[in-house]
Amino acid sequence: MVGGGILSRRPACLSGDGKLILCPCGRLVHIYSAVTGERVGSLVGHADEVTGVILDPENADQVYTCSMDATVRLWDYRSGEELSRVTAREPVKHMVIHKGLGVAYLSMQLREGGGRVVLYNIRTGK
């Protein structure tokens, strides 16, 4: 049982049914039981730090992750399968999804310093 510790320095995400907690941890997303606190799985594939994990607003069994490896990935978190991947131009520091518009706003870190926000259509993949 997990207790009194820090699972992640990044915000976690609750599964659609509220039974799982998905926590970015380095290059992985660890999946914990919300009931027992035990780790029940991981999402593996990013080449750099995962900076965000967000439940897919259109499918409660899927999550989007963003990373400093300049990718945004869609996962079936129950099977651990990566379903799709988009490569950005710069590392992705944060992501927010607007359900009604079907878009994600990506906060990207420019290599020369500073940053910018990019709009990404999650429905069309562009």
PDB file of C-alpha atoms in Angstrom:
ATOM      1  CA  MET A   1       0.000   0.000   0.000  1.00  0.00           C
ATOM      2  CA  VAL A   2       1.308   3.423  -0.918  1.00  0.00           C
ATOM      3  CA  GLY A   3       1.049   5.970   1.839  1.00  0.00           C
ATOM      4  CA  GLY A   4       2.560   9.294   2.729  1.00  0.00           C
ATOM      5  CA  GLY A   5       4.840   9.503  -0.291  1.00  0.00           C
ATOM      6  CA  ILE A   6       4.980  11.361  -3.557  1.00  0.00           C
ATOM      7  CA  LEU A   7       4.048   9.255  -6.575  1.00  0.00           C
ATOM      8  CA  SER A   8       4.951  11.915  -9.146  1.00  0.00           C
ATOM      9  CA  ARG A   9       6.043  15.526  -9.354  1.00  0.00           C
ATOM     10  CA  ARG A  10       3.681  15.909 -12.326  1.00  0.00           C
ATOM     11  CA  PRO A  11      -0.146  15.924 -12.084  1.00  0.00           C
ATOM     12  CA  ALA A  12      -1.748  12.474 -12.130  1.00  0.00           C
ATOM     13  CA  CYS A  13      -4.904  11.420 -13.962  1.00  0.00           C
ATOM     14  CA  LEU A  14      -7.803   9.338 -12.700  1.00  0.00           C
ATOM     15  CA  SER A  15      -9.159   6.619 -15.008  1.00  0.00           C
ATOM     16  CA  GLY A  16     -12.647   6.975 -16.456  1.00  0.00           C
ATOM     17  CA  ASP A  17     -14.116   4.566 -13.903  1.00  0.00           C
ATOM     18  CA  GLY A  18     -12.133   6.071 -11.002  1.00  0.00           C
ATOM     19  CA  LYS A  19     -10.404   2.780 -10.195  1.00  0.00           C
ATOM     20  CA  LEU A  20      -6.921   3.648 -11.471  1.00  0.00           C
ATOM     21  CA  ILE A  21      -4.456   6.508 -11.023  1.00  0.00           C
ATOM     22  CA  LEU A  22      -2.054   7.224 -13.891  1.00  0.00           C
ATOM     23  CA  CYS A  23       1.128   9.006 -12.783  1.00  0.00           C
ATOM     24  CA  PRO A  24       3.904  10.341 -15.020  1.00  0.00           C
ATOM     25  CA  CYS A  25       7.222   9.142 -13.612  1.00  0.00           C
ATOM     26  CA  GLY A  26      10.298   9.872 -15.697  1.00  0.00           C
ATOM     27  CA  ARG A  27       9.910   8.249 -19.124  1.00  0.00           C
ATOM     28  CA  LEU A  28       7.002   6.078 -17.951  1.00  0.00           C
ATOM     29  CA  VAL A  29       3.442   6.436 -16.785  1.00  0.00           C
ATOM     30  CA  HIS A  30       2.862   4.165 -13.797  1.00  0.00           C
ATOM     31  CA  ILE A  31      -0.674   2.892 -13.227  1.00  0.00           C
ATOM     32  CA  TYR A  32      -1.841   2.345  -9.646  1.00  0.00           C
ATOM     33  CA  SER A  33      -4.979   0.889  -8.140  1.00  0.00           C
ATOM     34  CA  ALA A  34      -6.934   3.722  -6.513  1.00  0.00           C
ATOM     35  CA  VAL A  35      -8.204   1.172  -3.962  1.00  0.00           C
ATOM     36  CA  THR A  36      -5.033  -0.656  -2.889  1.00  0.00           C
ATOM     37  CA  GLY A  37      -2.300   1.730  -4.041  1.00  0.00           C
ATOM     38  CA  GLU A  38      -0.497  -1.137  -5.770  1.00  0.00           C
ATOM     39  CA  ARG A  39       1.158  -0.560  -9.129  1.00  0.00           C
ATOM     40  CA  VAL A  40      -0.790  -2.577 -11.690  1.00  0.00           C
ATOM     41  CA  GLY A  41       0.910  -1.517 -14.912  1.00  0.00           C
ATOM     42  CA  SER A  42       2.969   1.027 -16.835  1.00  0.00           C
ATOM     43  CA  LEU A  43       2.895   2.810 -20.182  1.00  0.00           C
ATOM     44  CA  VAL A  44       6.327   2.403 -21.755  1.00  0.00           C
ATOM     45  CA  GLY A  45       7.613   4.073 -24.907  1.00  0.00           C
ATOM     46  CA  HIS A  46       8.622   7.707 -24.385  1.00  0.00           C
ATOM     47  CA  ALA A  47      12.316   8.524 -24.895  1.00  0.00           C
ATOM     48  CA  ASP A  48      12.320  11.445 -22.415  1.00  0.00           C
ATOM     49  CA  GLU A  49      10.366  12.695 -19.396  1.00  0.00           C
ATOM     50  CA  VAL A  50       6.577  12.398 -19.587  1.00  0.00           C
ATOM     51  CA  THR A  51       5.195  15.823 -18.703  1.00  0.00           C
ATOM     52  CA  GLY A  52       1.461  15.144 -18.791  1.00  0.00           C
ATOM     53  CA  VAL A  53      -1.235  12.488 -18.900  1.00  0.00           C
ATOM     54  CA  ILE A  54      -4.859  13.350 -19.745  1.00  0.00           C
ATOM     55  CA  LEU A  55      -7.925  11.158 -20.104  1.00  0.00           C
ATOM     56  CA  ASP A  56      -9.276  11.088 -23.666  1.00  0.00           C
ATOM     57  CA  PRO A  57     -12.545  13.060 -23.473  1.00  0.00           C
ATOM     58  CA  GLU A  58     -14.102  10.799 -26.128  1.00  0.00           C
ATOM     59  CA  ASN A  59     -12.954   7.393 -24.817  1.00  0.00           C
ATOM     60  CA  ALA A  60     -12.615   6.764 -21.075  1.00  0.00           C
ATOM     61  CA  ASP A  61     -10.317   3.757 -21.704  1.00  0.00           C
ATOM     62  CA  GLN A  62      -7.662   5.877 -23.406  1.00  0.00           C
ATOM     63  CA  VAL A  63      -5.230   8.588 -22.332  1.00  0.00           C
ATOM     64  CA  TYR A  64      -3.008  11.099 -24.084  1.00  0.00           C
ATOM     65  CA  THR A  65       0.540  11.635 -22.874  1.00  0.00           C
ATOM     66  CA  CYS A  66       2.980  14.395 -23.753  1.00  0.00           C
ATOM     67  CA  SER A  67       6.716  14.381 -23.275  1.00  0.00           C
ATOM     68  CA  MET A  68       9.986  16.232 -23.524  1.00  0.00           C
ATOM     69  CA  ASP A  69      10.759  13.768 -26.378  1.00  0.00           C
ATOM     70  CA  ALA A  70       8.517  16.058 -28.505  1.00  0.00           C
ATOM     71  CA  THR A  71       5.702  13.526 -28.886  1.00  0.00           C
ATOM     72  CA  VAL A  72       2.040  13.297 -27.972  1.00  0.00           C
ATOM     73  CA  ARG A  73       0.818   9.706 -27.746  1.00  0.00           C
ATOM     74  CA  LEU A  74      -2.581   8.063 -27.396  1.00  0.00           C
ATOM     75  CA  TRP A  75      -2.716   4.877 -25.305  1.00  0.00           C
ATOM     76  CA  ASP A  76      -5.146   2.170 -24.350  1.00  0.00           C
ATOM     77  CA  TYR A  77      -4.067   2.265 -20.712  1.00  0.00           C
ATOM     78  CA  ARG A  78      -5.713  -1.044 -19.820  1.00  0.00           C
ATOM     79  CA  SER A  79      -3.637  -3.020 -22.352  1.00  0.00           C
ATOM     80  CA  GLY A  80      -0.635  -0.671 -22.331  1.00  0.00           C
ATOM     81  CA  GLU A  81      -0.784  -0.415 -26.130  1.00  0.00           C
ATOM     82  CA  GLU A  82       0.287   2.781 -27.871  1.00  0.00           C
ATOM     83  CA  LEU A  83      -2.463   3.587 -30.401  1.00  0.00           C
ATOM     84  CA  SER A  84      -1.045   6.635 -32.146  1.00  0.00           C
ATOM     85  CA  ARG A  85       1.766   9.151 -32.008  1.00  0.00           C
ATOM     86  CA  VAL A  86       2.310  12.710 -33.187  1.00  0.00           C
ATOM     87  CA  THR A  87       5.787  14.212 -33.294  1.00  0.00           C
ATOM     88  CA  ALA A  88       6.014  17.915 -32.499  1.00  0.00           C
ATOM     89  CA  ARG A  89       8.848  20.264 -33.399  1.00  0.00           C
ATOM     90  CA  GLU A  90       9.851  20.963 -29.807  1.00  0.00           C
ATOM     91  CA  PRO A  91       9.556  19.268 -26.400  1.00  0.00           C
ATOM     92  CA  VAL A  92       5.999  19.360 -25.031  1.00  0.00           C
ATOM     93  CA  LYS A  93       5.886  20.768 -21.489  1.00  0.00           C
ATOM     94  CA  HIS A  94       2.119  20.669 -20.935  1.00  0.00           C
ATOM     95  CA  MET A  95      -1.136  19.814 -22.678  1.00  0.00           C
ATOM     96  CA  VAL A  96      -4.771  20.803 -22.186  1.00  0.00           C
ATOM     97  CA  ILE A  97      -7.652  19.224 -24.113  1.00  0.00           C
ATOM     98  CA  HIS A  98     -10.880  21.059 -24.967  1.00  0.00           C
ATOM     99  CA  LYS A  99     -13.554  18.371 -25.267  1.00  0.00           C
ATOM    100  CA  GLY A 100     -16.132  20.382 -27.178  1.00  0.00           C
ATOM    101  CA  LEU A 101     -13.704  21.538 -29.860  1.00  0.00           C
ATOM    102  CA  GLY A 102     -11.725  18.298 -30.054  1.00  0.00           C
ATOM    103  CA  VAL A 103      -8.429  20.146 -29.822  1.00  0.00           C
ATOM    104  CA  ALA A 104      -5.392  20.069 -27.581  1.00  0.00           C
ATOM    105  CA  TYR A 105      -3.311  23.079 -26.691  1.00  0.00           C
ATOM    106  CA  LEU A 106       0.352  22.082 -26.462  1.00  0.00           C
ATOM    107  CA  SER A 107       2.779  24.230 -24.482  1.00  0.00           C
ATOM    108  CA  MET A 108       6.135  23.723 -26.157  1.00  0.00           C
ATOM    109  CA  GLN A 109       9.618  24.610 -25.007  1.00  0.00           C
ATOM    110  CA  LEU A 110      11.706  26.257 -27.699  1.00  0.00           C
ATOM    111  CA  ARG A 111      15.283  25.037 -27.909  1.00  0.00           C
ATOM    112  CA  GLU A 112      16.632  28.599 -27.835  1.00  0.00           C
ATOM    113  CA  GLY A 113      14.589  29.422 -24.709  1.00  0.00           C
ATOM    114  CA  GLY A 114      11.081  30.686 -24.226  1.00  0.00           C
ATOM    115  CA  GLY A 115       8.061  28.818 -25.454  1.00  0.00           C
ATOM    116  CA  ARG A 116       4.919  28.800 -27.542  1.00  0.00           C
ATOM    117  CA  VAL A 117       1.448  27.267 -27.581  1.00  0.00           C
ATOM    118  CA  VAL A 118       0.386  25.115 -30.527  1.00  0.00           C
ATOM    119  CA  LEU A 119      -3.134  23.986 -31.396  1.00  0.00           C
ATOM    120  CA  TYR A 120      -3.529  20.302 -32.300  1.00  0.00           C
ATOM    121  CA  ASN A 121      -6.765  18.711 -33.561  1.00  0.00           C
ATOM    122  CA  ILE A 122      -7.100  15.382 -31.710  1.00  0.00           C
ATOM    123  CA  ARG A 123      -9.914  14.221 -33.995  1.00  0.00           C
ATOM    124  CA  THR A 124      -8.000  14.606 -37.256  1.00  0.00           C
ATOM    125  CA  GLY A 125      -4.456  14.196 -35.927  1.00  0.00           C
ATOM    126  CA  LYS A 126      -3.287  17.518 -37.430  1.00  0.00           C
TER     127      LYS A 126
END
